[in-house]
Tab-separated table of N, CA, C and O in Angstrom:
chain	number	residue	atom	x	y	z
A	1	MET	N	56.433	112.687	99.320
A	1	MET	CA	57.322	111.738	98.669
A	1	MET	C	58.773	112.165	98.916
A	1	MET	O	59.123	113.324	98.798
A	2	SER	N	59.615	111.221	99.245
A	2	SER	CA	61.017	111.538	99.550
A	2	SER	C	61.825	111.729	98.269
A	2	SER	O	61.467	111.259	97.201
A	3	ASN	N	62.932	112.421	98.436
A	3	ASN	CA	63.825	112.711	97.309
A	3	ASN	C	64.635	111.455	96.954
A	3	ASN	O	65.345	110.916	97.796
A	4	PRO	N	64.561	110.981	95.697
A	4	PRO	CA	65.283	109.752	95.320
A	4	PRO	C	66.786	109.961	95.109
A	4	PRO	O	67.538	109.008	95.017
A	5	ILE	N	67.244	111.221	95.036
A	5	ILE	CA	68.655	111.500	94.753
A	5	ILE	C	69.583	110.923	95.820
A	5	ILE	O	70.562	110.254	95.474
A	6	PRO	N	69.336	111.132	97.127
A	6	PRO	CA	70.247	110.524	98.122
A	6	PRO	C	70.295	109.001	98.029
A	6	PRO	O	71.345	108.394	98.231
A	7	LEU	N	69.163	108.389	97.703
A	7	LEU	CA	69.141	106.935	97.547
A	7	LEU	C	70.007	106.516	96.368
A	7	LEU	O	70.788	105.562	96.460
A	8	LEU	N	69.912	107.248	95.260
A	8	LEU	CA	70.739	106.967	94.086
A	8	LEU	C	72.220	107.145	94.418
A	8	LEU	O	73.053	106.321	94.057
A	9	TYR	N	72.542	108.238	95.122
A	9	TYR	CA	73.921	108.459	95.552
A	9	TYR	C	74.413	107.286	96.385
A	9	TYR	O	75.539	106.823	96.219
A	10	GLY	N	73.574	106.819	97.294
A	10	GLY	CA	73.957	105.694	98.152
A	10	GLY	C	74.289	104.448	97.353
A	10	GLY	O	75.277	103.766	97.618
A	11	TRP	N	73.467	104.163	96.343
A	11	TRP	CA	73.712	102.990	95.502
A	11	TRP	C	74.982	103.145	94.675
A	11	TRP	O	75.740	102.198	94.493
A	12	VAL	N	75.218	104.362	94.179
A	12	VAL	CA	76.431	104.597	93.383
A	12	VAL	C	77.672	104.491	94.271
A	12	VAL	O	78.699	103.943	93.848
A	13	VAL	N	77.577	104.987	95.502
A	13	VAL	CA	78.694	104.863	96.455
A	13	VAL	C	78.993	103.388	96.713
A	13	VAL	O	80.149	102.955	96.678
A	14	ILE	N	77.955	102.614	96.951
A	14	ILE	CA	78.139	101.172	97.185
A	14	ILE	C	78.749	100.510	95.954
A	14	ILE	O	79.657	99.678	96.067
A	15	LEU	N	78.284	100.893	94.765
A	15	LEU	CA	78.840	100.337	93.526
A	15	LEU	C	80.328	100.668	93.397
A	15	LEU	O	81.137	99.796	93.064
A	16	CYS	N	80.693	101.920	93.681
A	16	CYS	CA	82.115	102.317	93.617
A	16	CYS	C	82.950	101.514	94.605
A	16	CYS	O	84.058	101.075	94.286
A	17	GLN	N	82.431	101.317	95.801
A	17	GLN	CA	83.165	100.553	96.805
A	17	GLN	C	83.304	99.090	96.397
A	17	GLN	O	84.355	98.482	96.599
A	18	LEU	N	82.251	98.535	95.812
A	18	LEU	CA	82.329	97.147	95.333
A	18	LEU	C	83.309	97.015	94.171
A	18	LEU	O	84.059	96.035	94.094
A	19	LEU	N	83.316	98.000	93.271
A	19	LEU	CA	84.276	97.973	92.162
A	19	LEU	C	85.707	98.069	92.688
A	19	LEU	O	86.606	97.392	92.171
A	20	ALA	N	85.916	98.887	93.712
A	20	ALA	CA	87.249	98.987	94.329
A	20	ALA	C	87.645	97.647	94.936
A	20	ALA	O	88.767	97.173	94.739
A	21	LEU	N	86.726	97.032	95.660
A	21	LEU	CA	86.993	95.729	96.260
A	21	LEU	C	87.312	94.698	95.183
A	21	LEU	O	88.284	93.937	95.304
A	22	PHE	N	86.525	94.695	94.118
A	22	PHE	CA	86.731	93.763	93.018
A	22	PHE	C	88.108	93.968	92.383
A	22	PHE	O	88.842	93.004	92.150
A	23	ALA	N	88.462	95.226	92.102
A	23	ALA	CA	89.758	95.513	91.481
A	23	ALA	C	90.913	95.065	92.370
A	23	ALA	O	91.889	94.473	91.894
A	24	ILE	N	90.808	95.306	93.664
A	24	ILE	CA	91.887	94.944	94.585
A	24	ILE	C	91.997	93.426	94.724
A	24	ILE	O	93.097	92.870	94.700
A	25	VAL	N	90.864	92.748	94.840
A	25	VAL	CA	90.885	91.281	94.961
A	25	VAL	C	91.446	90.648	93.684
A	25	VAL	O	92.262	89.718	93.754
A	26	ILE	N	91.024	91.157	92.527
A	26	ILE	CA	91.559	90.651	91.256
A	26	ILE	C	93.066	90.877	91.204
A	26	ILE	O	93.834	90.006	90.773
A	27	GLY	N	93.519	92.052	91.631
A	27	GLY	CA	94.956	92.352	91.634
A	27	GLY	C	95.747	91.428	92.534
A	27	GLY	O	96.828	90.956	92.168
A	28	ILE	N	95.212	91.167	93.715
A	28	ILE	CA	95.886	90.253	94.640
A	28	ILE	C	95.947	88.848	94.045
A	28	ILE	O	96.992	88.192	94.078
A	29	THR	N	94.837	88.406	93.474
A	29	THR	CA	94.795	87.070	92.866
A	29	THR	C	95.767	86.978	91.693
A	29	THR	O	96.541	86.015	91.594
A	30	LYS	N	95.731	87.996	90.835
A	30	LYS	CA	96.623	88.004	89.678
A	30	LYS	C	98.084	88.048	90.126
A	30	LYS	O	98.933	87.332	89.579
A	31	GLY	N	98.390	88.876	91.117
A	31	GLY	CA	99.751	88.955	91.645
A	31	GLY	C	100.221	87.632	92.215
A	31	GLY	O	101.366	87.216	92.004
A	32	PHE	N	99.328	86.949	92.923
A	32	PHE	CA	99.674	85.644	93.497
A	32	PHE	C	99.944	84.617	92.401
A	32	PHE	O	100.915	83.853	92.472
A	33	ILE	N	99.103	84.624	91.363
A	33	ILE	CA	99.285	83.676	90.253
A	33	ILE	C	100.599	83.955	89.528
A	33	ILE	O	101.368	83.034	89.230
A	34	ILE	N	100.877	85.224	89.248
A	34	ILE	CA	102.128	85.586	88.574
A	34	ILE	C	103.325	85.182	89.428
A	34	ILE	O	104.315	84.638	88.918
A	35	TYR	N	103.239	85.425	90.719
A	35	TYR	CA	104.334	85.064	91.628
A	35	TYR	C	104.583	83.551	91.599
A	35	TYR	O	105.721	83.105	91.452
A	36	CYS	N	103.515	82.777	91.709
A	36	CYS	CA	103.656	81.319	91.713
A	36	CYS	C	104.209	80.804	90.381
A	36	CYS	O	105.075	79.924	90.369
A	37	GLN	N	103.721	81.359	89.278
A	37	GLN	CA	104.220	80.925	87.972
A	37	GLN	C	105.705	81.216	87.824
A	37	GLN	O	106.459	80.384	87.320
A	38	ASN	N	106.137	82.394	88.246
A	38	ASN	CA	107.550	82.758	88.126
A	38	ASN	C	108.427	81.939	89.060
A	38	ASN	O	109.547	81.574	88.696
A	39	ILE	N	107.955	81.643	90.242
A	39	ILE	CA	108.742	80.829	91.180
A	39	ILE	C	108.875	79.407	90.642
A	39	ILE	O	109.947	78.812	90.681
A	40	ILE	N	107.776	78.863	90.110
A	40	ILE	CA	107.797	77.473	89.640
A	40	ILE	C	108.605	77.331	88.353
A	40	ILE	O	109.439	76.432	88.237
A	41	PHE	N	108.363	78.228	87.376
A	41	PHE	CA	108.977	78.046	86.064
A	41	PHE	C	110.323	78.746	85.909
A	41	PHE	O	111.165	78.288	85.160
A	42	ASN	N	110.534	79.873	86.570
A	42	ASN	CA	111.796	80.604	86.433
A	42	ASN	C	112.733	80.381	87.608
A	42	ASN	O	113.925	80.609	87.492
A	43	ASP	N	112.175	80.014	88.745
A	43	ASP	CA	112.952	79.781	89.959
A	43	ASP	C	113.779	81.015	90.343
A	43	ASP	O	114.890	80.891	90.823
A	44	ARG	N	113.213	82.189	90.066
A	44	ARG	CA	113.897	83.429	90.441
A	44	ARG	C	112.935	84.283	91.242
A	44	ARG	O	111.970	84.819	90.708
A	45	ALA	N	113.207	84.424	92.507
A	45	ALA	CA	112.323	85.157	93.401
A	45	ALA	C	112.250	86.642	93.043
A	45	ALA	O	111.197	87.266	93.187
A	46	GLU	N	113.351	87.206	92.556
A	46	GLU	CA	113.367	88.630	92.229
A	46	GLU	C	112.387	88.964	91.106
A	46	GLU	O	111.623	89.920	91.189
A	47	ILE	N	112.403	88.160	90.047
A	47	ILE	CA	111.479	88.371	88.926
A	47	ILE	C	110.044	88.140	89.383
A	47	ILE	O	109.136	88.897	89.030
A	48	ALA	N	109.841	87.113	90.172
A	48	ALA	CA	108.507	86.794	90.673
A	48	ALA	C	107.959	87.945	91.510
A	48	ALA	O	106.808	88.359	91.346
A	49	PHE	N	108.796	88.467	92.395
A	49	PHE	CA	108.368	89.560	93.259
A	49	PHE	C	108.032	90.803	92.449
A	49	PHE	O	106.981	91.426	92.635
A	50	GLN	N	108.894	91.187	91.531
A	50	GLN	CA	108.700	92.406	90.746
A	50	GLN	C	107.469	92.302	89.843
A	50	GLN	O	106.686	93.243	89.750
A	51	SER	N	107.297	91.182	89.189
A	51	SER	CA	106.161	91.008	88.282
A	51	SER	C	104.833	91.028	89.030
A	51	SER	O	103.880	91.673	88.597
A	52	SER	N	104.782	90.335	90.143
A	52	SER	CA	103.533	90.301	90.905
A	52	SER	C	103.243	91.659	91.538
A	52	SER	O	102.096	92.087	91.612
A	53	ARG	N	104.274	92.347	91.949
A	53	ARG	CA	104.117	93.680	92.544
A	53	ARG	C	103.558	94.667	91.516
A	53	ARG	O	102.704	95.492	91.842
A	54	LEU	N	104.013	94.582	90.284
A	54	LEU	CA	103.498	95.442	89.213
A	54	LEU	C	102.010	95.198	88.967
A	54	LEU	O	101.228	96.145	88.869
A	55	ALA	N	101.630	93.945	88.879
A	55	ALA	CA	100.227	93.604	88.635
A	55	ALA	C	99.345	94.113	89.770
A	55	ALA	O	98.270	94.681	89.534
A	56	MET	N	99.788	93.936	90.992
A	56	MET	CA	99.002	94.400	92.129
A	56	MET	C	98.968	95.924	92.193
A	56	MET	O	97.947	96.505	92.557
A	57	GLY	N	100.049	96.583	91.827
A	57	GLY	CA	100.097	98.043	91.855
A	57	GLY	C	99.051	98.674	90.962
A	57	GLY	O	98.378	99.631	91.352
A	58	TYR	N	98.901	98.159	89.750
A	58	TYR	CA	97.879	98.684	88.837
A	58	TYR	C	96.484	98.504	89.431
A	58	TYR	O	95.656	99.416	89.382
A	59	SER	N	96.215	97.358	89.995
A	59	SER	CA	94.898	97.089	90.567
A	59	SER	C	94.642	97.951	91.797
A	59	SER	O	93.536	98.457	91.985
A	60	PHE	N	95.647	98.123	92.628
A	60	PHE	CA	95.482	98.963	93.813
A	60	PHE	C	95.220	100.406	93.414
A	60	PHE	O	94.404	101.098	94.029
A	61	SER	N	95.898	100.870	92.383
A	61	SER	CA	95.692	102.235	91.900
A	61	SER	C	94.252	102.420	91.416
A	61	SER	O	93.600	103.422	91.741
A	62	LEU	N	93.746	101.458	90.664
A	62	LEU	CA	92.368	101.521	90.196
A	62	LEU	C	91.398	101.476	91.376
A	62	LEU	O	90.438	102.247	91.431
A	63	GLY	N	91.657	100.595	92.321
A	63	GLY	CA	90.805	100.498	93.508
A	63	GLY	C	90.777	101.799	94.302
A	63	GLY	O	89.717	102.246	94.749
A	64	LEU	N	91.930	102.425	94.469
A	64	LEU	CA	91.986	103.703	95.178
A	64	LEU	C	91.205	104.787	94.444
A	64	LEU	O	90.549	105.623	95.064
A	65	SER	N	91.251	104.778	93.128
A	65	SER	CA	90.485	105.760	92.348
A	65	SER	C	88.986	105.586	92.571
A	65	SER	O	88.251	106.569	92.732
A	66	PHE	N	88.519	104.356	92.599
A	66	PHE	CA	87.101	104.105	92.880
A	66	PHE	C	86.742	104.559	94.290
A	66	PHE	O	85.662	105.125	94.519
A	67	LEU	N	87.627	104.335	95.250
A	67	LEU	CA	87.348	104.737	96.625
A	67	LEU	C	87.314	106.256	96.777
A	67	LEU	O	86.510	106.786	97.550
A	68	ILE	N	88.165	106.962	96.043
A	68	ILE	CA	88.121	108.427	96.065
A	68	ILE	C	86.780	108.912	95.503
A	68	ILE	O	86.135	109.797	96.069
A	69	GLY	N	86.346	108.318	94.400
A	69	GLY	CA	85.047	108.674	93.831
A	69	GLY	C	83.911	108.428	94.808
A	69	GLY	O	83.005	109.259	94.961
A	70	ALA	N	83.946	107.301	95.495
A	70	ALA	CA	82.907	106.992	96.482
A	70	ALA	C	82.924	108.011	97.620
A	70	ALA	O	81.863	108.455	98.079
A	71	SER	N	84.100	108.402	98.071
A	71	SER	CA	84.204	109.386	99.154
A	71	SER	C	83.641	110.736	98.730
A	71	SER	O	82.951	111.396	99.507
A	72	ILE	N	83.934	111.139	97.510
A	72	ILE	CA	83.408	112.416	97.009
A	72	ILE	C	81.886	112.369	96.933
A	72	ILE	O	81.201	113.305	97.359
A	73	LEU	N	81.340	111.286	96.409
A	73	LEU	CA	79.882	111.165	96.319
A	73	LEU	C	79.232	111.150	97.698
A	73	LEU	O	78.195	111.775	97.902
A	74	LYS	N	79.830	110.426	98.644
A	74	LYS	CA	79.287	110.357	99.993
A	74	LYS	C	79.199	111.743	100.621
A	74	LYS	O	78.228	112.083	101.280
A	75	THR	N	80.225	112.531	100.430
A	75	THR	CA	80.288	113.840	101.053
A	75	THR	C	79.393	114.857	100.350
A	75	THR	O	78.919	115.803	100.965
A	76	SER	N	79.110	114.659	99.075
A	76	SER	CA	78.348	115.650	98.323
A	76	SER	C	76.854	115.646	98.638
A	76	SER	O	76.140	116.545	98.223
A	77	ILE	N	76.362	114.683	99.389
A	77	ILE	CA	74.923	114.605	99.668
A	77	ILE	C	74.482	115.753	100.577
A	77	ILE	O	73.581	116.490	100.256
A	78	ALA	N	75.050	115.909	101.712
A	78	ALA	CA	74.707	117.001	102.638
A	78	ALA	C	75.928	117.266	103.499
A	78	ALA	O	75.966	116.892	104.672
A	79	PRO	N	76.923	117.904	102.928
A	79	PRO	CA	78.197	118.026	103.650
A	79	PRO	C	78.171	119.061	104.771
A	79	PRO	O	77.521	120.093	104.673
A	80	THR	N	78.873	118.732	105.827
A	80	THR	CA	79.185	119.697	106.865
A	80	THR	C	80.657	120.059	106.681
A	80	THR	O	81.370	119.406	105.916
A	81	TRP	N	81.106	121.078	107.373
A	81	TRP	CA	82.520	121.452	107.259
A	81	TRP	C	83.413	120.322	107.743
A	81	TRP	O	84.501	120.103	107.214
A	82	ASN	N	82.954	119.588	108.750
A	82	ASN	CA	83.714	118.440	109.251
A	82	ASN	C	83.835	117.365	108.166
A	82	ASN	O	84.908	116.799	107.948
A	83	ASP	N	82.731	117.099	107.460
A	83	ASP	CA	82.746	116.117	106.369
A	83	ASP	C	83.691	116.545	105.249
A	83	ASP	O	84.428	115.731	104.696
A	84	ILE	N	83.655	117.837	104.925
A	84	ILE	CA	84.519	118.345	103.857
A	84	ILE	C	85.989	118.229	104.256
A	84	ILE	O	86.842	117.839	103.451
A	85	GLY	N	86.295	118.538	105.524
A	85	GLY	CA	87.674	118.403	106.012
A	85	GLY	C	88.150	116.963	105.972
A	85	GLY	O	89.282	116.680	105.560
A	86	GLN	N	87.283	116.046	106.411
A	86	GLN	CA	87.638	114.625	106.378
A	86	GLN	C	87.824	114.146	104.940
A	86	GLN	O	88.745	113.384	104.649
A	87	LEU	N	86.957	114.601	104.029
A	87	LEU	CA	87.092	114.231	102.625
A	87	LEU	C	88.417	114.730	102.067
A	87	LEU	O	89.125	114.002	101.370
A	88	GLY	N	88.769	115.961	102.398
A	88	GLY	CA	90.040	116.511	101.937
A	88	GLY	C	91.218	115.680	102.414
A	88	GLY	O	92.136	115.380	101.642
A	89	ALA	N	91.182	115.292	103.687
A	89	ALA	CA	92.269	114.467	104.235
A	89	ALA	C	92.327	113.104	103.552
A	89	ALA	O	93.406	112.620	103.201
A	90	VAL	N	91.169	112.490	103.341
A	90	VAL	CA	91.112	111.175	102.694
A	90	VAL	C	91.623	111.274	101.264
A	90	VAL	O	92.408	110.428	100.810
A	91	ILE	N	91.198	112.307	100.548
A	91	ILE	CA	91.636	112.468	99.158
A	91	ILE	C	93.145	112.692	99.100
A	91	ILE	O	93.832	112.113	98.251
A	92	ILE	N	93.678	113.509	99.997
A	92	ILE	CA	95.124	113.753	100.009
A	92	ILE	C	95.881	112.453	100.282
A	92	ILE	O	96.849	112.131	99.585
A	93	LEU	N	95.438	111.686	101.270
A	93	LEU	CA	96.119	110.422	101.590
A	93	LEU	C	96.033	109.429	100.442
A	93	LEU	O	97.040	108.831	100.048
A	94	ARG	N	94.844	109.250	99.889
A	94	ARG	CA	94.672	108.267	98.813
A	94	ARG	C	95.375	108.707	97.534
A	94	ARG	O	95.940	107.877	96.821
A	95	THR	N	95.349	109.995	97.237
A	95	THR	CA	96.023	110.482	96.044
A	95	THR	C	97.533	110.344	96.187
A	95	THR	O	98.221	109.965	95.237
A	96	THR	N	98.046	110.641	97.379
A	96	THR	CA	99.480	110.470	97.629
A	96	THR	C	99.875	109.006	97.478
A	96	THR	O	100.879	108.692	96.833
A	97	LEU	N	99.086	108.115	98.045
A	97	LEU	CA	99.364	106.689	97.922
A	97	LEU	C	99.302	106.247	96.472
A	97	LEU	O	100.172	105.516	95.993
A	98	ASN	N	98.297	106.731	95.742
A	98	ASN	CA	98.163	106.403	94.324
A	98	ASN	C	99.368	106.923	93.538
A	98	ASN	O	99.917	106.225	92.684
A	99	TYR	N	99.791	108.142	93.815
A	99	TYR	CA	100.955	108.722	93.143
A	99	TYR	C	102.207	107.887	93.393
A	99	TYR	O	102.968	107.594	92.475
A	100	LEU	N	102.406	107.489	94.647
A	100	LEU	CA	103.584	106.693	94.981
A	100	LEU	C	103.541	105.322	94.307
A	100	LEU	O	104.565	104.816	93.849
A	101	LEU	N	102.349	104.733	94.240
A	101	LEU	CA	102.196	103.448	93.544
A	101	LEU	C	102.548	103.589	92.064
A	101	LEU	O	103.297	102.782	91.514
A	102	LEU	N	102.004	104.616	91.422
A	102	LEU	CA	102.268	104.801	89.992
A	102	LEU	C	103.735	105.130	89.737
A	102	LEU	O	104.307	104.693	88.729
A	103	ARG	N	104.356	105.871	90.626
A	103	ARG	CA	105.773	106.176	90.482
A	103	ARG	C	106.623	104.907	90.598
A	103	ARG	O	107.567	104.698	89.840
A	104	ALA	N	106.255	104.040	91.539
A	104	ALA	CA	106.979	102.774	91.689
A	104	ALA	C	106.784	101.898	90.457
A	104	ALA	O	107.718	101.224	90.006
A	105	ILE	N	105.587	101.922	89.886
A	105	ILE	CA	105.320	101.145	88.680
A	105	ILE	C	106.164	101.685	87.522
A	105	ILE	O	106.771	100.914	86.775
A	106	ASP	N	106.205	102.997	87.361
A	106	ASP	CA	107.007	103.596	86.279
A	106	ASP	C	108.483	103.264	86.420
A	106	ASP	O	109.165	103.028	85.435
A	107	ARG	N	109.004	103.265	87.642
A	107	ARG	CA	110.413	102.951	87.862
A	107	ARG	C	110.754	101.514	87.507
A	107	ARG	O	111.873	101.214	87.123
A	108	SER	N	109.780	100.640	87.630
A	108	SER	CA	110.060	99.228	87.387
A	108	SER	C	109.989	98.852	85.917
A	108	SER	O	110.315	97.741	85.556
A	109	HIS	N	109.544	99.760	85.084
A	109	HIS	CA	109.491	99.454	83.632
A	109	HIS	C	110.793	99.681	82.977
A	109	HIS	O	111.584	100.368	82.963
């Protein structure tokens, strides 16, 4: 009988990736709606841009967090040194991007 743990890991990785996709798509949709509402009712592109950018930033940050979790789970099944190195690079890039997103969000408040 095969070990069910790798199969469970695979499903959890897929779930994390789907949650990331969902969060990002929701953020894009919400940002677009906020942008359109501000352009139509306020007629100020600056407010529209800033408000929609904030909404998308939060969603992108959440999506990146889910993707980091999925990457960690993927690598933890049977890692090689190459896999660990790639995971480290991915985590550094995504964490840096997440940090910059959150910093931009904080500055806009």
